[in-house]
XYZ file of C-alpha atoms in Angstrom:
682
model
C 25.484 -21.177 -1.968
C 25.321 -24.661 -0.563
C 24.145 -28.019 -1.769
C 21.245 -27.873 0.667
C 19.775 -25.018 -1.379
C 19.618 -27.147 -4.532
C 21.681 -27.913 -7.585
C 22.742 -25.525 -10.355
C 23.263 -25.858 -14.093
C 25.325 -23.120 -15.755
C 26.174 -22.699 -19.406
C 28.642 -20.326 -21.071
C 26.249 -20.032 -24.034
C 28.469 -21.302 -26.822
C 31.583 -19.865 -25.101
C 30.299 -16.282 -25.135
C 30.880 -16.028 -21.363
C 33.834 -16.844 -19.131
C 32.439 -18.975 -16.292
C 35.541 -20.898 -15.255
C 35.879 -19.157 -11.915
C 32.154 -19.497 -11.249
C 32.238 -23.244 -11.805
C 35.139 -23.632 -9.405
C 33.371 -21.579 -6.739
C 30.140 -23.566 -6.992
C 31.926 -26.911 -6.617
C 29.522 -29.569 -5.375
C 26.468 -27.433 -6.100
C 26.957 -27.965 -9.826
C 24.595 -30.577 -11.205
C 26.981 -31.013 -14.155
C 30.262 -29.467 -15.330
C 30.039 -26.014 -16.877
C 28.127 -26.496 -20.132
C 28.662 -24.896 -23.509
C 25.387 -25.656 -25.321
C 23.038 -26.952 -22.641
C 19.913 -26.181 -24.677
C 21.167 -28.084 -27.731
C 24.019 -30.596 -27.852
C 24.179 -31.113 -24.061
C 20.479 -31.552 -23.374
C 21.279 -34.983 -21.938
C 23.020 -33.279 -18.993
C 19.869 -31.307 -18.313
C 17.675 -34.399 -18.533
C 19.948 -36.287 -16.128
C 19.758 -33.445 -13.604
C 15.957 -33.337 -13.915
C 15.684 -37.075 -13.251
C 17.493 -36.655 -9.929
C 14.584 -34.544 -8.667
C 14.763 -31.883 -5.972
C 15.535 -28.241 -6.645
C 17.277 -27.398 -9.888
C 18.306 -23.858 -10.820
C 19.060 -23.376 -14.513
C 21.109 -20.254 -15.285
C 19.305 -19.462 -18.519
C 16.023 -17.656 -19.083
C 16.025 -17.415 -22.883
C 15.446 -21.173 -23.264
C 13.311 -21.577 -20.121
C 10.192 -22.510 -22.158
C 12.158 -25.317 -23.856
C 13.591 -26.615 -20.589
C 10.151 -26.537 -18.959
C 8.580 -28.426 -21.853
C 11.265 -31.128 -21.741
C 10.807 -31.583 -17.989
C 7.014 -31.823 -18.416
C 7.433 -34.506 -21.074
C 9.724 -36.441 -18.743
C 7.205 -36.188 -15.904
C 10.192 -35.764 -13.583
C 9.917 -34.554 -9.973
C 12.469 -31.735 -10.238
C 11.488 -28.284 -8.916
C 12.721 -25.899 -11.625
C 13.679 -22.241 -11.426
C 15.602 -20.022 -13.839
C 17.921 -17.032 -13.595
C 19.535 -14.770 -16.182
C 23.317 -14.482 -15.800
C 24.024 -13.712 -19.451
C 22.560 -10.245 -20.146
C 22.848 -9.229 -16.482
C 26.516 -10.217 -16.047
C 28.282 -12.496 -18.556
C 27.641 -10.375 -21.648
C 29.399 -7.269 -20.489
C 32.651 -5.416 -20.851
C 33.652 -6.804 -17.457
C 33.936 -10.295 -18.957
C 35.609 -12.758 -16.625
C 35.679 -10.267 -13.736
C 31.923 -10.676 -13.246
C 32.322 -13.952 -11.323
C 31.399 -12.478 -7.931
C 28.311 -10.872 -9.468
C 27.184 -14.132 -11.094
C 27.520 -15.999 -7.814
C 25.438 -13.292 -6.126
C 22.732 -13.583 -8.800
C 22.610 -17.355 -8.330
C 22.272 -16.909 -4.557
C 19.418 -14.420 -5.066
C 17.622 -16.823 -7.387
C 17.752 -19.509 -4.705
C 16.408 -17.062 -2.122
C 13.599 -16.031 -4.479
C 12.419 -19.628 -4.609
C 12.053 -19.610 -0.810
C 9.970 -16.468 -0.468
C 6.394 -16.582 0.776
C 3.865 -17.007 -2.059
C 1.641 -14.011 -2.707
C -2.024 -14.635 -1.751
C -4.377 -14.719 -4.727
C -8.109 -14.557 -5.308
C -10.083 -16.005 -8.187
C -11.764 -13.641 -10.659
C -14.532 -14.837 -12.964
C -15.084 -13.209 -16.359
C -18.088 -14.306 -18.437
C -16.839 -12.362 -21.481
C -19.585 -9.724 -21.409
C -17.743 -6.837 -23.082
C -18.639 -3.176 -23.526
C -16.910 -1.687 -26.586
C -16.992 2.094 -26.328
C -15.634 4.305 -29.058
C -16.213 6.349 -32.143
C -16.600 5.696 -35.794
C -15.797 2.714 -37.925
C -12.824 1.749 -35.749
C -15.101 0.930 -32.808
C -17.507 -0.981 -35.059
C -14.694 -3.036 -36.614
C -13.259 -3.799 -33.155
C -16.659 -4.981 -31.963
C -16.906 -7.349 -34.946
C -13.434 -8.746 -34.231
C -14.198 -9.343 -30.560
C -17.627 -10.841 -31.196
C -16.028 -14.202 -32.080
C -14.849 -14.774 -28.497
C -16.774 -12.252 -26.380
C -20.376 -11.179 -25.867
C -20.177 -7.632 -27.200
C -22.298 -4.523 -26.703
C -21.221 -1.496 -28.730
C -21.712 2.069 -27.471
C -20.829 4.796 -29.983
C -19.869 8.272 -28.834
C -19.433 9.372 -32.476
C -20.912 7.659 -35.541
C -20.395 10.040 -38.455
C -18.278 7.687 -40.584
C -19.971 4.410 -39.616
C -21.085 2.137 -42.475
C -23.670 -0.296 -41.162
C -23.496 -3.932 -42.281
C -26.397 -6.039 -43.479
C -26.076 -8.344 -40.472
C -25.412 -6.901 -37.012
C -24.680 -9.649 -34.436
C -24.558 -7.357 -31.391
C -26.629 -4.451 -29.988
C -25.564 -0.887 -30.766
C -26.270 2.170 -28.628
C -25.240 5.792 -28.461
C -23.867 7.273 -25.258
C -21.075 8.935 -23.337
C -19.226 7.177 -20.537
C -19.821 9.167 -17.377
C -18.386 6.750 -14.841
C -16.640 3.386 -14.776
C -16.137 1.540 -11.511
C -14.907 -1.903 -10.572
C -12.474 -4.207 -12.334
C -12.288 -7.400 -14.369
C -15.437 -9.453 -13.961
C -17.436 -6.751 -12.174
C -17.402 -3.396 -13.942
C -20.251 -0.935 -13.292
C -20.713 1.738 -15.947
C -22.909 4.835 -16.103
C -23.813 6.382 -19.461
C -25.310 9.725 -20.431
C -27.080 10.248 -23.744
C -27.883 6.555 -23.806
C -30.194 5.377 -26.599
C -30.763 2.215 -28.607
C -30.096 2.264 -32.368
C -33.174 2.026 -34.535
C -33.190 -1.153 -36.654
C -34.440 0.967 -39.577
C -31.188 2.964 -39.706
C -30.043 3.228 -43.321
C -27.192 5.504 -44.357
C -25.993 6.136 -40.802
C -27.058 5.032 -37.309
C -30.217 6.618 -35.933
C -31.199 6.336 -32.293
C -34.219 6.560 -30.021
C -34.656 9.400 -27.537
C -31.576 9.497 -25.277
C -31.578 9.405 -21.504
C -28.916 10.163 -18.903
C -27.744 8.070 -15.988
C -28.216 4.654 -17.596
C -26.406 1.947 -15.635
C -25.068 -1.427 -16.705
C -22.624 -4.124 -15.640
C -20.031 -6.019 -17.663
C -16.841 -8.044 -17.297
C -14.663 -6.081 -19.747
C -14.470 -2.521 -21.042
C -12.754 -1.722 -24.364
C -12.281 2.041 -24.681
C -11.535 3.275 -28.220
C -12.901 6.775 -27.709
C -9.534 8.479 -27.928
C -10.416 10.672 -24.961
C -9.260 10.620 -21.371
C -9.386 7.294 -19.569
C -12.608 6.614 -17.703
C -10.710 5.129 -14.737
C -7.712 6.129 -12.660
C -4.431 4.422 -13.616
C -5.937 2.607 -16.624
C -2.768 0.591 -17.225
C -3.260 -1.024 -13.810
C -6.985 -1.787 -14.098
C -7.477 -5.434 -15.051
C -10.199 -5.801 -17.663
C -10.043 -2.182 -18.865
C -8.441 -1.922 -22.313
C -7.737 1.421 -23.911
C -5.975 2.455 -27.116
C -5.802 5.401 -29.480
C -8.233 4.571 -32.319
C -5.803 6.173 -34.789
C -3.042 3.708 -33.808
C -3.857 0.530 -35.734
C -1.086 -1.516 -34.131
C -2.221 -0.533 -30.620
C -5.823 -1.431 -31.458
C -4.753 -4.831 -32.781
C -2.743 -5.535 -29.614
C -5.714 -4.467 -27.517
C -8.109 -6.799 -29.313
C -5.759 -9.773 -29.005
C -5.415 -9.178 -25.267
C -9.110 -8.529 -24.645
C -10.240 -11.589 -26.590
C -8.428 -13.837 -24.104
C -10.174 -12.458 -21.017
C -12.828 -15.124 -20.570
C -12.814 -17.679 -17.773
C -11.281 -17.872 -14.298
C -8.161 -15.871 -13.463
C -5.964 -15.511 -10.393
C -5.439 -11.978 -9.158
C -2.637 -11.328 -6.625
C -3.719 -9.710 -3.378
C -0.860 -7.255 -3.231
C -1.524 -5.654 0.151
C -3.021 -6.587 3.499
C -4.648 -4.100 5.866
C -4.746 -4.235 9.666
C -7.194 -1.618 10.979
C -6.127 -2.148 14.605
C -2.898 -0.157 14.138
C -4.122 2.306 11.511
C -3.592 5.999 12.295
C -6.100 7.318 9.772
C -8.871 8.678 12.008
C -10.156 8.848 15.567
C -13.531 10.170 16.725
C -14.115 11.866 13.396
C -10.687 13.531 13.366
C -8.304 12.785 10.488
C -4.710 11.898 11.236
C -2.620 10.037 8.678
C -3.770 9.849 5.043
C -0.456 8.957 3.418
C -1.716 5.762 1.821
C -4.724 7.547 0.306
C -2.486 10.254 -1.110
C -0.012 7.703 -2.472
C -2.383 5.317 -4.280
C -2.377 6.135 -8.027
C -5.139 3.667 -8.892
C -7.841 4.829 -6.487
C -7.877 1.391 -4.873
C -7.926 2.879 -1.347
C -10.822 4.818 0.124
C -11.755 6.091 3.578
C -14.818 4.259 4.861
C -16.212 4.753 8.372
C -12.869 5.970 9.645
C -10.902 3.031 8.245
C -9.119 2.327 4.992
C -10.973 0.140 2.506
C -8.829 -1.725 -0.035
C -10.328 -2.768 -3.375
C -8.066 -5.683 -4.308
C -9.616 -5.811 -7.768
C -8.406 -2.303 -8.599
C -5.046 -2.500 -6.782
C -2.193 -2.829 -9.273
C 0.490 -3.632 -6.732
C 2.614 -0.469 -6.853
C 3.141 -0.804 -3.088
C 3.367 2.951 -2.448
C 0.747 2.665 0.301
C 2.831 0.116 2.195
C 6.100 1.984 1.685
C 4.670 5.224 3.075
C 2.482 3.771 5.870
C 4.010 4.908 9.202
C 2.525 2.139 11.358
C 2.696 -0.885 9.073
C -1.097 -1.157 8.975
C -0.791 -1.768 5.219
C 1.725 -4.480 4.378
C 2.968 -5.445 0.935
C 2.812 -9.107 -0.042
C 4.463 -9.277 -3.495
C 6.968 -10.022 -2.029
C 6.541 -9.745 1.714
C 8.784 -7.217 3.443
C 10.938 -9.765 5.245
C 11.479 -11.718 1.989
C 12.582 -8.618 0.094
C 14.965 -7.526 2.843
C 16.403 -11.053 3.006
C 16.979 -11.071 -0.750
C 18.740 -7.693 -0.619
C 21.054 -8.927 2.110
C 21.696 -12.297 0.451
C 22.536 -10.651 -2.890
C 24.958 -8.135 -1.374
C 26.386 -10.672 1.094
C 27.074 -13.294 -1.587
C 28.778 -10.662 -3.747
C 30.957 -9.573 -0.853
C 31.791 -13.155 0.159
C 32.881 -13.894 -3.423
C 35.380 -11.035 -3.299
C 33.310 -8.278 -4.885
C 33.791 -4.645 -3.889
C 31.853 -1.363 -4.093
C 28.500 -2.966 -4.985
C 25.773 -0.871 -6.598
C 22.272 -2.236 -6.030
C 20.031 -1.779 -9.087
C 16.365 -2.199 -8.132
C 14.191 -2.365 -11.237
C 10.709 -3.384 -12.286
C 11.033 -6.888 -13.684
C 9.769 -6.446 -17.259
C 10.880 -2.896 -17.915
C 14.297 -3.205 -16.300
C 15.044 -6.531 -17.975
C 14.408 -4.968 -21.388
C 16.763 -2.076 -20.662
C 19.463 -4.398 -19.306
C 19.040 -6.680 -22.322
C 19.596 -3.756 -24.685
C 22.706 -2.674 -22.762
C 24.197 -6.162 -23.009
C 23.429 -6.691 -26.702
C 24.299 -3.258 -28.055
C 26.673 -1.814 -25.461
C 29.054 -2.720 -22.675
C 26.364 -4.180 -20.447
C 26.089 -3.567 -16.730
C 29.336 -2.941 -14.848
C 30.641 -5.896 -12.861
C 29.749 -4.248 -9.539
C 26.124 -3.444 -10.445
C 23.797 -6.049 -8.936
C 20.312 -6.056 -10.535
C 17.386 -7.058 -8.341
C 14.034 -7.374 -10.189
C 10.868 -6.511 -8.264
C 7.226 -6.051 -9.214
C 7.353 -2.307 -8.441
C 10.219 -0.140 -7.186
C 7.638 2.093 -5.513
C 7.129 -0.640 -2.918
C 10.622 0.056 -1.550
C 10.592 2.083 1.658
C 13.310 3.637 3.772
C 13.618 0.379 5.703
C 14.662 -1.438 2.510
C 17.068 1.310 1.435
C 18.729 1.439 4.860
C 18.976 -2.365 4.903
C 20.819 -2.283 1.573
C 23.342 0.263 2.846
C 23.836 -1.694 6.054
C 24.488 -4.818 3.957
C 27.295 -3.071 2.103
C 25.768 -1.232 -0.862
C 27.845 1.759 -1.941
C 25.016 3.164 -4.004
C 21.391 2.369 -4.855
C 19.809 2.983 -8.255
C 16.033 2.613 -8.707
C 14.841 2.227 -12.316
C 11.199 2.932 -13.168
C 9.274 3.112 -16.461
C 8.831 6.730 -17.619
C 5.050 6.332 -17.839
C 4.963 5.823 -14.078
C 6.818 9.025 -13.301
C 3.709 10.550 -11.734
C 3.605 7.666 -9.218
C 7.078 8.301 -7.821
C 6.326 11.059 -5.288
C 5.930 8.645 -2.321
C 9.175 6.909 -3.299
C 10.923 10.276 -3.522
C 9.691 10.998 0.011
C 11.134 7.689 1.238
C 14.440 8.490 -0.488
C 14.503 11.930 1.154
C 13.921 10.318 4.564
C 16.746 7.836 3.954
C 19.123 10.593 2.903
C 18.145 12.677 5.944
C 18.922 9.721 8.228
C 22.283 9.103 6.569
C 23.240 12.782 6.451
C 22.210 13.215 10.068
C 24.538 10.363 10.998
C 27.491 12.026 9.304
C 27.421 10.361 5.886
C 27.579 13.332 3.579
C 28.009 12.872 -0.155
C 26.193 12.823 -3.463
C 24.934 10.167 -5.881
C 24.102 7.840 -3.001
C 20.539 7.111 -4.190
C 19.441 7.680 -7.782
C 15.859 7.434 -8.989
C 15.682 7.129 -12.763
C 12.510 6.977 -14.861
C 13.879 6.072 -18.294
C 13.839 3.553 -21.118
C 17.037 4.562 -22.924
C 19.917 2.211 -21.960
C 22.350 5.101 -22.348
C 20.568 7.008 -19.582
C 21.065 4.086 -17.213
C 24.679 3.595 -18.301
C 25.387 7.271 -17.593
C 24.292 6.840 -13.972
C 27.061 4.314 -13.362
C 29.688 6.641 -14.830
C 29.492 9.094 -11.939
C 31.942 8.526 -9.077
C 30.882 6.552 -6.038
C 30.546 8.078 -2.601
C 30.549 5.026 -0.310
C 29.280 5.294 3.225
C 31.682 5.512 6.100
C 30.202 2.564 7.990
C 32.459 0.543 10.234
C 31.488 -2.613 8.351
C 28.575 -4.296 6.568
C 26.213 -6.361 8.671
C 22.960 -8.276 8.332
C 19.808 -7.824 10.323
C 17.052 -10.338 10.981
C 13.884 -8.768 9.507
C 11.457 -10.112 12.079
C 8.460 -8.197 13.412
C 6.382 -5.323 12.116
C 7.516 -2.573 9.794
C 8.537 -0.173 12.541
C 10.357 -2.885 14.474
C 12.438 -3.772 11.419
C 12.999 -0.151 10.424
C 14.147 0.902 13.892
C 16.392 -2.152 14.030
C 18.213 -1.350 10.794
C 18.388 2.403 11.498
C 19.889 1.578 14.881
C 22.384 -0.756 13.230
C 23.483 1.944 10.759
C 23.747 4.426 13.625
C 25.901 2.032 15.632
C 28.193 1.569 12.622
C 28.522 5.346 12.154
C 31.258 6.713 14.450
C 30.296 10.370 13.950
C 26.565 9.915 14.436
C 24.807 12.052 17.070
C 22.327 10.428 19.428
C 19.379 12.335 17.971
C 18.968 12.822 14.208
C 16.636 15.598 12.971
C 14.262 14.541 10.180
C 11.947 16.194 7.623
C 8.333 16.914 8.498
C 7.003 13.857 6.648
C 9.048 11.433 8.780
C 7.199 8.782 10.815
C 9.548 9.170 13.793
C 9.674 11.864 16.425
C 8.318 13.201 19.705
C 5.585 15.550 20.804
C 5.702 18.575 23.077
C 2.909 19.651 25.421
C 2.582 23.209 26.651
C 1.978 22.266 30.279
C 0.617 25.705 31.175
C -2.383 25.219 28.885
C -2.888 21.472 29.342
C -5.848 20.440 31.490
C -4.983 16.724 31.438
C -8.267 15.911 29.751
C -6.486 12.854 28.247
C -8.097 13.292 24.818
C -4.671 12.814 23.282
C -4.226 9.476 25.054
C -7.476 8.084 23.712
C -6.675 9.354 20.193
C -3.178 7.863 19.907
C -3.351 4.782 17.627
C 0.185 3.621 18.393
C 0.087 3.562 22.190
C 2.742 6.257 22.370
C 0.698 8.333 24.833
C -0.265 6.789 28.164
C -2.243 7.829 31.213
C -1.799 6.800 34.831
C -4.802 5.262 36.603
C -3.418 6.360 39.982
C -2.795 10.045 39.328
C -3.383 12.775 36.703
C -0.520 12.189 34.291
C 0.363 11.892 30.600
C 3.498 10.002 29.606
C 5.059 9.388 26.209
C 7.060 6.596 24.550
C 8.991 8.194 21.696
C 9.861 4.971 19.877
C 6.147 4.241 19.390
C 5.186 7.661 17.993
C 4.360 7.685 14.264
C 3.864 11.484 13.992
C 0.323 11.007 12.652
C -0.845 14.202 14.365
C -4.068 12.763 15.781
C -3.113 13.915 19.269
C -2.515 17.424 17.961
C -5.794 17.455 16.033
C -7.810 16.056 18.937
C -6.376 18.289 21.689
C -9.108 20.801 22.673
C -6.564 23.234 24.134
C -4.260 23.115 21.063
C -1.172 22.743 23.225
C 0.534 19.848 21.358
C 3.276 20.250 18.757
C 5.243 17.614 16.832
C 8.997 17.309 16.364
C 10.183 14.815 13.721
C 13.464 13.178 14.690
C 15.050 9.789 15.316
C 16.203 9.205 18.871
C 18.687 6.348 19.335
C 18.981 6.734 23.109
C 17.527 4.021 25.360
C 15.210 6.676 26.828
C 13.224 6.577 23.579
C 11.980 3.120 24.519
C 10.808 4.135 28.004
C 7.846 6.291 29.088
C 8.670 9.883 29.957
C 6.242 12.185 31.761
C 5.037 15.089 29.646
C 2.497 16.553 32.072
C 1.268 15.697 35.561
C -0.614 17.403 38.340
C -1.621 16.839 41.941
C -4.987 15.099 42.213
C -7.854 17.114 43.618
C -9.438 15.479 46.676
C -13.138 15.828 47.367
C -13.617 18.270 50.279
C -16.407 16.035 51.576
C -15.147 12.443 51.323
C -11.492 12.909 50.353
C -11.752 10.797 47.170
C -9.557 11.995 44.261
C -11.724 13.018 41.301
C -9.695 15.405 39.108
C -6.665 17.676 39.134
C -6.044 20.594 41.450
C -5.231 22.858 38.525
C -8.446 22.038 36.678
C -10.670 22.409 39.749
C -8.943 25.662 40.666
C -9.397 27.007 37.120
C -13.103 26.082 37.084
C -13.646 27.633 40.510
C -11.876 30.797 39.402
C -14.078 31.150 36.323
C -17.434 30.260 37.945
C -17.389 31.220 41.624
C -19.446 34.370 42.092
C -19.574 34.962 38.330
C -22.250 32.507 37.310
C -25.816 32.528 38.623
C -25.573 28.825 39.573
C -22.464 29.357 41.727
C -23.170 32.304 44.020
C -23.815 30.813 47.456
C -21.077 29.224 49.559
C -22.633 25.766 49.138
C -22.805 26.125 45.375
C -19.149 27.153 45.252
C -18.155 24.264 47.524
C -19.864 21.810 45.172
C -17.171 22.604 42.569
C -14.653 20.912 44.883
C -16.802 17.810 45.448
C -16.830 14.489 43.619
C -19.950 13.449 41.710
C -21.491 11.460 44.560
C -20.958 14.117 47.205
C -22.198 16.860 44.894
C -25.515 15.056 44.435
C -25.823 14.437 48.184
C -25.134 18.101 48.923
C -27.837 19.166 46.508
C -30.285 16.779 48.168
C -29.418 17.953 51.642
C -29.902 21.575 50.618
C -33.362 20.836 49.166
C -35.004 17.702 50.626
C -38.079 18.224 48.441
C -35.945 17.981 45.300
C -37.175 14.455 44.590
C -40.729 14.891 45.908
C -42.921 14.690 42.824
C -46.122 13.505 44.570
C -47.897 10.178 44.510
C -48.143 8.085 41.423
C -51.575 8.396 39.736
C -53.750 5.302 39.736
C -53.774 3.668 36.306
C -57.178 3.595 34.576
C -58.482 0.190 33.533
C -61.277 -1.152 31.326
C -63.388 -1.684 34.439
C -63.144 2.044 35.250
C -64.480 2.981 31.800
C -67.322 0.450 32.058
C -68.253 1.696 35.540
C -68.301 5.286 34.296
C -70.595 4.281 31.457
C -73.041 2.641 33.910
C -73.133 5.835 35.934
C -74.023 7.819 32.833
C -70.778 9.795 32.668
C -69.446 10.999 29.333
C -65.815 10.435 28.407
C -64.999 14.120 29.058
C -66.620 13.900 32.510
C -64.705 10.748 33.234
C -61.335 12.216 32.255
C -61.937 15.263 34.450
C -62.222 13.067 37.557
């Protein structure tokens, strides 16, 4: 760290942490000497640092609300940020040996403050709420929400409902058939929909039901106890669901739902660039990895492109991690910011004297709770385990994993909530690709990447007990993550390859890899160039001067559109990573001598194609029996038309143009006493 990045306040939390070495290492970056009770008896030190303005990093998250409130009351210009060094490092069995780790965490916190803000969009909720459920539980919930929301109650079961004397909201019967949209703009479809009769006495009675009733609302509260009406309900803003038998869950739901009125900011987690998308071409489907990866149903195929519903998107980032071209980019954080943070964290740890670092990537809320439990009731994280909180570990792709290894990580652990286990398949694919790259470069070993979906702190602690198998790289190094996804990925893969003495030039990869080459069976290829027009990445090229198809391997994303589009079915794919310079240059896959028109000499096709057509048609088709007809096969378009004209000069003779009939003609015919039939016969 340096003073230019801002000042730091650290506290040993009533002497429960040994920070002496950390204070010495920070030197001039310290805004005050190492504190003991910054949030209580030494608050004056904090206030003095706030008055100085500029960036101020406070190494305490437990008392962050207090520190923020004090700064607001002071109306001081300081730019505050907070970082946890207690549960993540200081409160552990490592004790004073965690100095290098603490310095790395402080450096990461400074880098986090510099990352690009995530774009947001405003969402309006007018509080119009559909409460859907069964029995008295749904009725009671509707009464509780009526104080803050505009409620409509739809009952799917009403056997135990006791109706009150005053009913402040409408009640209907129905079954949710479909729910679409998100907070502020839900569209629902109901079957068996009917309004309750106001004369209902012992139990609700309803009018004649009808199916397919449609309505709109801002919120949906689902207390039916059945399956969720939307995909990934935990990610759908404005959709609240709980088991009606779980009173505590219902209470939590009602507290959360009652606050959903007004204007909210929704992060726009991903950005889509259709110009480099490899999804479809001319009605043929190529890559659909993002569609397969999205657990929330936020991505759909529309007119050959990917449509992103930012209202539904929950920010898992699987689409971006698995996208082979970079058409979908993650923005929470942006790729270059995340890769910079990984490198800064590992680099600061190494510069402070740390060794054998283990990078722990975890979802911010879930991982922090697990780490907190480890620190308070166990030995805490080991001194070499560097936690890096992110919004979703599923947003990590092979480019991020390879960057971490290149920066010096001996192992990577990814911690996910168990309830998201079904979302981890794309991440597992990215891990498999990373391991294939490393194994192909000669880095054999186990326990290099661990994906753990758990809540129990003991499960996480057990991961760190297994022996390390560090990579045999010649030395850690940083890359500059500039450019698109493939540019950055190829850069870091090339860097790891260069640092791997035993690495072959070409590394074989699994079939899902976005790197590789194609093969063309030249005997069956007619050089129709359909593959060239289908390639979304510009990996296949034609030659305007001669019949030729060339290929740039570094640009190929293995989407398969060329293979799907090829009418002769002569293209096959080979996933691999080629580190040779030839991969960046065009190589000729198929070429042929141009066919020259026998009349004017102009090139108009390939010799092989013309010869094949002549072989199939000459003398075998009724239109190609005479010598002239056969010769036309070897003529260009212009000469072929001229030859046909010369052979039959009357081809275009269709007679004179008939004289148009006018009003005067009809009037003249009428004067001469002609009927309309007589007139039309003339």
